[in-house]
Amino acid sequence: MDRVILIKYGELTTKKGNRNFFINLLYNNIKKKLQKYDVNISKDRSRMYITFKNEELNDIKNIIDKIFGIHTYHIAYITESNEESIKNKVLEVLKTKTFSTFKVETKRSNKSFPINSMDMNNILGGLILKNISNVKVDVHNPEVLVKVEIRDEKTFIYLNSYAGSGGYPVGSQPKAMLMLSGGIDSPVAGYLAMKRGITLEAVYFEAIPHTSLEARDKVIKLTRKLSIYTDKINLHIVNFTKIQEAIYKNCREDYCITIMRRMMYRIMEKLLKMHNAYAIINGESIGQVASQTLTSMSVINSTTNVPVIRPVACLDKLEIMDIARKIDTYDISILPFEDCCTVFVPKHPVINPKMETAIKEENKFNYQELIEEAVNSLNTITVTSEDKAFEDLL
Ligand code: ATP
Ligand code: MG
């Protein structure tokens, strides 16, 4: 085996005291994701190395592209850390490529290697010029950048570089709960939260028979897409029907959405406590709809003290849609099935709700009891990227 995937941690390396914690977590995450493959994974403080079988490389790359905590990675050739082997390998690799300009960049972490980096650049540069015709050195904008990393026993030589997903390994932060509707914004919010290392659970509010099983299936499919970035996601389905109906029966129509969202936040707070989670994540984006003006957010948010994180709060819809396409949730999100928010939309929802009015309206029914009932009848399913259940419903 003379090639490995060489992973650079990037942002992780700024975490001095916690560095080993992050590296070990990343290592375990990668190991879990690649357990089906014939690989051997090793690590040191600045790099991780994965051996692979050539025929599995594409699949492995696809998986690695979606693991948070990887800054860049390379497919590197390995050789012994001695001058002759390095020279031979560099020529062997470059002879298979077509290019007209190049630059050699040597990094010597093995200080007992007798030639310093500058001299090694010159030696290898001269060797390439002599053995490969019609090429020249371009230090500013080379077509091929030949990187040579001389480590203790082995030397790694690589030309290509792939961008990883960045972020922190999932699991480096404790749990938070994502309010996941069938729309475009909340899956993107979940993805961005996981990128910060957050362990995610998802919560979906449904109002059967006003919402359909297809709508639920859509949320399961979205959860499955998100689970690609972690190992599994618990999806909690809240039966919201009685609360919805009570709101629309008892409260002023223009305040229905405000109150509905206050109820969702109250339920979220209880679920957080039940599941040892520290924050609510949702897909609210400032100004997007009546319930997402700053005044609405403040009236809705005042039901709870737990942190509410809104990863897409300041993004344009087009920016959110770009991410949704990138993470492959967009096509699922635009399927037509309505969720409980869209079923009951009032004609003119209040844009600048008043706190006193919201409180007065919601006190027209005994919501505490209904909230308890909803929390106690939770339906939880565990979703992984592998399972195919519900797939045939589409
Ligand atoms: P999305 O595109 O994610 O549906 P949206 O722009 O349609 O968002 P709203 O329907 O006002 O916005 O909801 C704002 C946020 O509240 C959603 O992004 C989601 O996090 C949460 N939310 C709304 N409806 C539900 C639901 N039925 N179940 C769980 N979370 C919900
Ligand atoms: Mg929605």
Short mmCIF file of C-alpha atoms and ligand atoms in Angstrom, two decimals:
data_model
loop_
_atom_site.label_atom_id
_atom_site.label_comp_id
_atom_site.label_asym_id
_atom_site.label_seq_id
_atom_site.Cartn_x
_atom_site.Cartn_y
_atom_site.Cartn_z
CA MET A 1 0.00 0.00 0.00
CA ASP A 2 1.76 3.16 -1.07
CA ARG A 3 -0.96 5.76 -0.69
CA VAL A 4 -2.88 7.08 2.30
CA ILE A 5 -5.51 9.69 2.96
CA LEU A 6 -3.75 12.36 4.98
CA ILE A 7 -6.11 14.49 7.06
CA LYS A 8 -5.35 17.95 8.43
CA TYR A 9 -7.41 19.10 11.37
CA GLY A 10 -7.45 22.85 10.71
CA GLU A 11 -9.45 24.78 13.30
CA LEU A 12 -8.95 22.00 15.83
CA THR A 13 -5.30 22.82 16.19
CA THR A 14 -6.16 26.14 17.83
CA LYS A 15 -7.65 24.26 20.76
CA LYS A 16 -4.55 23.89 22.90
CA GLY A 17 -5.74 22.28 26.12
CA ASN A 18 -8.51 20.31 24.47
CA ARG A 19 -6.58 19.19 21.49
CA ASN A 20 -6.40 15.53 22.38
CA PHE A 21 -10.09 15.46 23.21
CA PHE A 22 -10.93 16.85 19.77
CA ILE A 23 -8.53 14.59 17.93
CA ASN A 24 -9.77 11.47 19.73
CA LEU A 25 -13.36 12.41 19.03
CA LEU A 26 -12.64 12.98 15.36
CA TYR A 27 -10.78 9.69 15.25
CA ASN A 28 -13.73 7.84 16.76
CA ASN A 29 -16.21 9.57 14.45
CA ILE A 30 -14.16 8.62 11.39
CA LYS A 31 -13.72 5.07 12.63
CA LYS A 32 -17.45 4.63 13.14
CA LYS A 33 -18.25 5.98 9.69
CA LEU A 34 -15.66 3.81 7.96
CA GLN A 35 -16.28 0.58 9.85
CA LYS A 36 -17.55 -1.15 6.71
CA TYR A 37 -14.35 -0.45 4.80
CA ASP A 38 -10.98 -2.09 4.70
CA VAL A 39 -9.02 0.75 6.30
CA ASN A 40 -6.46 1.33 8.98
CA ILE A 41 -6.62 4.67 10.76
CA SER A 42 -3.75 6.17 12.73
CA LYS A 43 -3.22 9.60 14.21
CA ASP A 44 -0.71 11.96 15.70
CA ARG A 45 -1.01 15.49 17.03
CA SER A 46 -1.24 17.15 13.64
CA ARG A 47 -2.33 14.52 11.17
CA MET A 48 -4.50 11.49 10.69
CA TYR A 49 -3.68 8.77 8.17
CA ILE A 50 -6.09 6.33 6.58
CA THR A 51 -4.96 3.43 4.46
CA PHE A 52 -7.48 2.28 1.87
CA LYS A 53 -8.16 -0.12 -0.95
CA ASN A 54 -8.10 1.63 -4.32
CA GLU A 55 -11.55 0.41 -5.31
CA GLU A 56 -13.03 1.87 -2.11
CA LEU A 57 -11.40 5.29 -2.37
CA ASN A 58 -14.36 7.10 -3.94
CA ASP A 59 -16.83 5.84 -1.36
CA ILE A 60 -14.47 6.70 1.46
CA LYS A 61 -13.93 10.21 0.09
CA ASN A 62 -17.69 10.73 -0.06
CA ILE A 63 -17.95 9.86 3.61
CA ILE A 64 -14.94 11.91 4.69
CA ASP A 65 -16.35 14.94 2.87
CA LYS A 66 -19.22 14.92 5.37
CA ILE A 67 -17.31 14.51 8.63
CA PHE A 68 -16.98 17.74 10.60
CA GLY A 69 -13.58 18.59 12.04
CA ILE A 70 -11.59 17.94 8.86
CA HIS A 71 -10.07 21.05 7.34
CA THR A 72 -8.34 19.59 4.29
CA TYR A 73 -7.22 16.19 3.21
CA HIS A 74 -4.87 14.79 0.62
CA ILE A 75 -4.25 11.56 -1.15
CA ALA A 76 -0.57 11.15 -0.31
CA TYR A 77 2.10 8.78 -1.59
CA ILE A 78 4.28 7.24 1.07
CA THR A 79 7.93 6.43 0.94
CA GLU A 80 10.86 5.89 3.32
CA SER A 81 12.38 9.01 4.88
CA ASN A 82 15.70 8.90 3.03
CA GLU A 83 16.91 11.05 0.17
CA GLU A 84 16.99 8.34 -2.51
CA SER A 85 13.52 7.01 -1.80
CA ILE A 86 12.05 10.49 -1.75
CA LYS A 87 13.68 11.41 -5.06
CA ASN A 88 12.49 8.22 -6.72
CA LYS A 89 8.97 8.62 -5.45
CA VAL A 90 8.69 12.27 -6.51
CA LEU A 91 9.76 11.38 -10.04
CA GLU A 92 7.52 8.33 -10.18
CA VAL A 93 4.50 10.42 -9.15
CA LEU A 94 5.22 13.39 -11.41
CA LYS A 95 5.96 11.32 -14.48
CA THR A 96 2.30 10.29 -14.59
CA LYS A 97 1.11 13.94 -14.68
CA THR A 98 0.98 16.55 -17.43
CA PHE A 99 1.96 20.04 -16.37
CA SER A 100 4.20 22.92 -17.37
CA THR A 101 4.96 24.74 -14.11
CA PHE A 102 5.60 23.45 -10.60
CA LYS A 103 6.93 24.26 -7.18
CA VAL A 104 8.29 21.97 -4.46
CA GLU A 105 7.44 22.67 -0.82
CA THR A 106 9.25 20.53 1.71
CA LYS A 107 8.38 20.37 5.39
CA ARG A 108 10.80 18.54 7.63
CA SER A 109 9.35 17.58 10.99
CA ASN A 110 12.03 14.92 11.37
CA LYS A 111 14.94 17.13 12.40
CA SER A 112 17.39 14.24 12.26
CA PHE A 113 16.87 14.10 8.52
CA PRO A 114 20.23 15.45 7.29
CA ILE A 115 19.00 17.84 4.59
CA ASN A 116 17.03 20.95 5.51
CA SER A 117 13.79 21.93 3.80
CA MET A 118 15.28 24.63 1.57
CA ASP A 119 18.01 22.36 0.30
CA MET A 120 15.52 19.57 -0.26
CA ASN A 121 13.35 21.94 -2.36
CA ASN A 122 16.38 22.70 -4.51
CA ILE A 123 17.43 19.07 -4.84
CA LEU A 124 13.94 17.92 -5.84
CA GLY A 125 13.34 20.95 -8.09
CA GLY A 126 16.59 20.26 -9.95
CA LEU A 127 15.72 16.60 -10.27
CA ILE A 128 12.33 17.36 -11.81
CA LEU A 129 13.78 19.93 -14.25
CA LYS A 130 16.38 17.42 -15.36
CA ASN A 131 14.07 14.45 -15.79
CA ILE A 132 10.80 15.87 -17.04
CA SER A 133 10.92 17.88 -20.25
CA ASN A 134 9.30 21.25 -20.91
CA VAL A 135 8.58 22.16 -17.29
CA LYS A 136 9.73 25.13 -15.28
CA VAL A 137 9.50 26.43 -11.74
CA ASP A 138 6.84 28.99 -10.85
CA VAL A 139 6.94 29.90 -7.17
CA HIS A 140 3.88 32.16 -7.26
CA ASN A 141 1.28 30.30 -9.24
CA PRO A 142 2.47 26.77 -10.00
CA GLU A 143 0.23 24.37 -11.86
CA VAL A 144 1.45 21.57 -9.66
CA LEU A 145 2.45 22.12 -6.06
CA VAL A 146 4.52 19.17 -4.88
CA LYS A 147 4.31 18.90 -1.11
CA VAL A 148 6.86 16.74 0.64
CA GLU A 149 6.41 16.10 4.36
CA ILE A 150 9.41 14.37 5.89
CA ARG A 151 8.34 12.67 9.11
CA ASP A 152 10.21 10.23 11.33
CA GLU A 153 10.05 7.02 9.37
CA LYS A 154 7.87 7.87 6.46
CA THR A 155 7.69 10.71 4.00
CA PHE A 156 4.43 11.82 2.44
CA ILE A 157 4.29 13.30 -1.04
CA TYR A 158 1.11 14.82 -2.38
CA LEU A 159 -0.13 17.15 -5.07
CA ASN A 160 -3.84 17.36 -4.70
CA SER A 161 -5.78 18.87 -1.87
CA TYR A 162 -9.45 18.38 -1.00
CA ALA A 163 -11.48 20.70 1.19
CA GLY A 164 -13.13 18.96 4.14
CA SER A 165 -16.32 20.17 5.82
CA GLY A 166 -14.47 22.17 8.48
CA GLY A 167 -16.15 22.83 11.83
CA TYR A 168 -15.72 20.76 14.99
CA PRO A 169 -16.31 17.02 15.39
CA VAL A 170 -19.91 16.19 16.27
CA GLY A 171 -20.01 15.35 19.96
CA SER A 172 -17.59 18.04 21.03
CA GLN A 173 -20.62 19.94 22.34
CA PRO A 174 -23.44 18.38 24.32
CA LYS A 175 -26.95 17.89 23.07
CA ALA A 176 -29.34 20.46 21.63
CA MET A 177 -32.79 19.95 20.15
CA LEU A 178 -33.67 21.08 16.65
CA MET A 179 -37.21 22.18 15.83
CA LEU A 180 -37.47 20.40 12.52
CA SER A 181 -40.38 21.27 10.25
CA GLY A 182 -40.66 20.10 6.68
CA GLY A 183 -39.43 23.44 5.36
CA ILE A 184 -36.18 24.61 3.84
CA ASP A 185 -34.75 26.51 6.80
CA SER A 186 -34.75 24.13 9.74
CA PRO A 187 -32.67 21.32 8.17
CA VAL A 188 -30.07 23.91 7.24
CA ALA A 189 -30.14 25.19 10.82
CA GLY A 190 -29.56 21.62 12.03
CA TYR A 191 -26.65 21.11 9.68
CA LEU A 192 -24.97 24.35 10.78
CA ALA A 193 -25.47 23.45 14.45
CA MET A 194 -23.83 20.05 13.96
CA LYS A 195 -20.95 21.78 12.22
CA ARG A 196 -20.23 23.50 15.54
CA GLY A 197 -19.93 20.06 17.12
CA ILE A 198 -23.40 19.96 18.64
CA THR A 199 -25.04 16.58 19.22
CA LEU A 200 -28.49 16.84 17.69
CA GLU A 201 -31.93 15.50 18.46
CA ALA A 202 -34.91 16.65 16.40
CA VAL A 203 -38.46 17.56 17.35
CA TYR A 204 -41.37 17.64 14.94
CA PHE A 205 -44.79 19.03 15.88
CA GLU A 206 -47.62 17.38 13.98
CA ALA A 207 -51.35 17.90 14.01
CA ILE A 208 -52.92 14.78 12.55
CA PRO A 209 -55.53 14.70 10.92
CA HIS A 210 -54.89 18.31 9.86
CA THR A 211 -51.42 17.26 8.73
CA SER A 212 -50.67 14.09 6.82
CA LEU A 213 -48.43 11.08 7.31
CA GLU A 214 -46.65 12.22 4.16
CA ALA A 215 -45.66 15.38 6.02
CA ARG A 216 -44.22 13.22 8.79
CA ASP A 217 -42.42 11.07 6.26
CA LYS A 218 -40.85 14.18 4.79
CA VAL A 219 -39.45 15.11 8.20
CA ILE A 220 -38.08 11.58 8.64
CA LYS A 221 -36.36 11.87 5.28
CA LEU A 222 -34.87 15.22 6.27
CA THR A 223 -33.67 13.73 9.54
CA ARG A 224 -32.04 10.93 7.59
CA LYS A 225 -30.19 13.45 5.42
CA LEU A 226 -28.95 15.21 8.56
CA SER A 227 -27.89 11.93 10.16
CA ILE A 228 -25.24 11.54 7.44
CA TYR A 229 -23.22 14.11 9.41
CA THR A 230 -23.45 12.17 12.67
CA ASP A 231 -24.28 8.53 13.41
CA LYS A 232 -27.94 8.70 14.36
CA ILE A 233 -30.56 11.28 15.28
CA ASN A 234 -33.48 10.73 17.62
CA LEU A 235 -36.58 12.30 16.15
CA HIS A 236 -39.30 13.14 18.68
CA ILE A 237 -42.76 13.54 17.23
CA VAL A 238 -45.08 15.72 19.30
CA ASN A 239 -48.83 15.34 18.94
CA PHE A 240 -49.82 18.98 18.69
CA THR A 241 -53.40 18.52 17.50
CA LYS A 242 -55.28 19.38 20.69
CA ILE A 243 -53.18 22.46 21.32
CA GLN A 244 -53.63 23.68 17.76
CA GLU A 245 -57.37 23.17 17.93
CA ALA A 246 -57.64 24.88 21.31
CA ILE A 247 -55.70 27.89 20.05
CA TYR A 248 -57.90 28.30 17.00
CA LYS A 249 -61.06 27.80 18.99
CA ASN A 250 -60.23 30.20 21.82
CA CYS A 251 -57.77 32.84 20.70
CA ARG A 252 -57.86 35.92 18.49
CA GLU A 253 -57.07 34.84 14.95
CA ASP A 254 -54.23 37.26 14.29
CA TYR A 255 -52.42 36.03 17.45
CA CYS A 256 -52.78 32.32 16.67
CA ILE A 257 -49.28 31.88 15.21
CA THR A 258 -47.66 33.86 18.01
CA ILE A 259 -49.39 31.70 20.61
CA MET A 260 -48.77 28.48 18.74
CA ARG A 261 -45.07 29.26 18.73
CA ARG A 262 -45.11 30.17 22.42
CA MET A 263 -46.60 26.71 23.05
CA MET A 264 -43.89 25.07 20.92
CA TYR A 265 -41.19 26.84 22.92
CA ARG A 266 -42.76 25.72 26.20
CA ILE A 267 -42.82 22.13 25.01
CA MET A 268 -39.25 22.41 23.75
CA GLU A 269 -38.09 23.59 27.16
CA LYS A 270 -39.64 20.55 28.81
CA LEU A 271 -38.13 18.20 26.22
CA LEU A 272 -34.72 19.76 26.77
CA LYS A 273 -34.93 18.93 30.47
CA MET A 274 -36.13 15.38 29.79
CA HIS A 275 -33.29 14.68 27.39
CA ASN A 276 -30.40 16.56 29.01
CA ALA A 277 -30.17 19.05 26.19
CA TYR A 278 -28.87 22.59 26.54
CA ALA A 279 -30.40 24.64 23.76
CA ILE A 280 -33.18 24.95 21.24
CA ILE A 281 -32.09 25.21 17.61
CA ASN A 282 -34.50 26.40 14.97
CA GLY A 283 -34.72 27.78 11.45
CA GLU A 284 -36.04 31.25 12.25
CA SER A 285 -34.64 33.92 9.99
CA ILE A 286 -35.11 37.57 10.89
CA GLY A 287 -37.89 39.24 8.94
CA GLN A 288 -38.80 36.20 6.83
CA VAL A 289 -42.41 35.92 8.00
CA ALA A 290 -44.68 37.71 10.50
CA SER A 291 -43.61 35.42 13.36
CA GLN A 292 -39.94 36.18 12.73
CA THR A 293 -39.87 39.95 13.14
CA LEU A 294 -37.77 40.96 16.12
CA THR A 295 -40.91 41.97 18.03
CA SER A 296 -42.50 38.57 17.33
CA MET A 297 -39.31 36.75 18.28
CA SER A 298 -39.14 38.64 21.55
CA VAL A 299 -42.75 37.83 22.51
CA ILE A 300 -42.28 34.17 21.50
CA ASN A 301 -38.87 33.78 23.13
CA SER A 302 -40.01 35.23 26.45
CA THR A 303 -41.65 31.93 27.41
CA THR A 304 -38.25 30.39 28.13
CA ASN A 305 -34.80 31.11 29.52
CA VAL A 306 -32.98 28.36 27.66
CA PRO A 307 -30.66 29.48 24.86
CA VAL A 308 -32.38 29.55 21.48
CA ILE A 309 -29.87 29.30 18.67
CA ARG A 310 -30.93 30.41 15.22
CA PRO A 311 -28.11 29.50 12.83
CA VAL A 312 -29.84 31.02 9.79
CA ALA A 313 -31.14 34.13 11.56
CA CYS A 314 -29.05 36.51 9.47
CA LEU A 315 -28.91 34.65 6.16
CA ASP A 316 -30.89 35.55 3.06
CA LYS A 317 -33.36 32.94 1.83
CA LEU A 318 -31.15 32.43 -1.24
CA GLU A 319 -28.14 31.72 0.95
CA ILE A 320 -30.18 29.24 2.98
CA MET A 321 -31.37 27.59 -0.23
CA ASP A 322 -27.80 27.21 -1.45
CA ILE A 323 -26.86 25.32 1.69
CA ALA A 324 -30.05 23.23 1.45
CA ARG A 325 -29.02 22.17 -2.06
CA LYS A 326 -25.51 21.41 -0.93
CA ILE A 327 -26.70 19.12 1.86
CA ASP A 328 -29.34 17.60 -0.41
CA THR A 329 -32.37 18.54 1.68
CA TYR A 330 -33.81 21.08 -0.74
CA ASP A 331 -35.70 18.64 -2.98
CA ILE A 332 -37.31 16.99 0.02
CA SER A 333 -38.20 20.33 1.63
CA ILE A 334 -40.06 21.62 -1.40
CA LEU A 335 -42.40 18.62 -1.52
CA PRO A 336 -45.91 20.02 -1.08
CA PHE A 337 -47.15 18.38 2.16
CA GLU A 338 -48.25 20.93 4.72
CA ASP A 339 -47.03 20.97 8.30
CA CYS A 340 -48.94 22.24 11.29
CA CYS A 341 -47.83 25.83 10.74
CA THR A 342 -49.04 26.05 7.19
CA VAL A 343 -52.40 24.41 7.83
CA PHE A 344 -53.69 27.04 10.21
CA VAL A 345 -52.15 30.25 8.89
CA PRO A 346 -54.40 33.22 9.71
CA LYS A 347 -55.17 35.72 6.95
CA HIS A 348 -53.41 38.56 8.72
CA PRO A 349 -50.99 37.35 11.39
CA VAL A 350 -49.87 40.08 13.76
CA ILE A 351 -46.47 41.48 12.80
CA ASN A 352 -45.79 43.38 16.01
CA PRO A 353 -47.53 41.37 18.72
CA LYS A 354 -47.95 42.79 22.23
CA MET A 355 -46.85 40.65 25.15
CA GLU A 356 -49.93 41.46 27.26
CA THR A 357 -52.27 40.51 24.43
CA ALA A 358 -50.47 37.21 23.79
CA ILE A 359 -50.66 36.33 27.49
CA LYS A 360 -54.31 37.35 27.75
CA GLU A 361 -55.26 35.31 24.68
CA GLU A 362 -53.39 32.14 25.63
CA ASN A 363 -54.90 32.18 29.11
CA LYS A 364 -58.29 31.60 27.55
CA PHE A 365 -57.64 27.86 27.72
CA ASN A 366 -55.80 25.51 30.05
CA TYR A 367 -52.67 25.10 28.02
CA GLN A 368 -50.54 23.67 30.87
CA GLU A 369 -52.61 20.52 30.93
CA LEU A 370 -52.46 20.12 27.16
CA ILE A 371 -48.70 20.69 27.16
CA GLU A 372 -48.24 17.98 29.80
CA GLU A 373 -50.32 15.62 27.72
CA ALA A 374 -48.32 16.36 24.56
CA VAL A 375 -44.99 15.89 26.33
CA ASN A 376 -46.12 12.61 27.86
CA SER A 377 -47.31 11.12 24.59
CA LEU A 378 -44.09 11.68 22.68
CA ASN A 379 -43.33 9.29 19.86
CA THR A 380 -39.58 8.85 19.37
CA ILE A 381 -37.82 7.15 16.47
CA THR A 382 -34.12 6.75 15.87
CA VAL A 383 -33.07 7.66 12.37
CA THR A 384 -29.78 6.69 10.72
CA SER A 385 -28.51 7.36 7.23
CA GLU A 386 -28.67 3.65 6.49
CA ASP A 387 -32.24 2.67 7.23
CA LYS A 388 -34.63 2.60 4.34
CA ALA A 389 -37.98 2.54 6.13
CA PHE A 390 -40.61 4.91 4.68
CA GLU A 391 -38.59 5.22 1.47
CA ASP A 392 -41.34 3.58 -0.58
CA LEU A 393 -43.91 6.18 0.46
CA LEU A 394 -42.60 8.65 -2.10
P1 ATP B 1 -38.89 26.14 7.63
O1 ATP B 1 -38.54 26.43 6.24
O2 ATP B 1 -37.78 25.46 8.38
O3 ATP B 1 -40.21 25.40 7.76
P2 ATP B 1 -40.23 28.63 7.90
O4 ATP B 1 -39.58 29.76 7.26
O5 ATP B 1 -41.33 27.94 7.20
O6 ATP B 1 -39.12 27.55 8.29
P3 ATP B 1 -41.86 28.88 10.28
O7 ATP B 1 -42.85 27.91 9.77
O8 ATP B 1 -42.33 30.16 10.80
O9 ATP B 1 -40.69 29.21 9.27
O10 ATP B 1 -41.04 28.21 11.43
C1 ATP B 1 -39.87 28.74 11.93
C2 ATP B 1 -39.10 27.63 12.58
O11 ATP B 1 -39.87 27.03 13.60
C3 ATP B 1 -38.75 26.51 11.62
O12 ATP B 1 -37.59 26.77 10.91
C4 ATP B 1 -38.61 25.36 12.58
O13 ATP B 1 -37.35 25.38 13.22
C5 ATP B 1 -39.68 25.64 13.61
N1 ATP B 1 -40.93 24.96 13.26
C6 ATP B 1 -41.98 25.43 12.57
N2 ATP B 1 -42.93 24.51 12.43
C7 ATP B 1 -42.48 23.40 13.03
C8 ATP B 1 -43.00 22.07 13.23
N3 ATP B 1 -44.17 21.70 12.76
N4 ATP B 1 -42.23 21.19 13.91
C9 ATP B 1 -41.02 21.54 14.39
N5 ATP B 1 -40.49 22.76 14.22
C10 ATP B 1 -41.22 23.68 13.58
MG MG B 2 -42.10 25.85 8.02
#
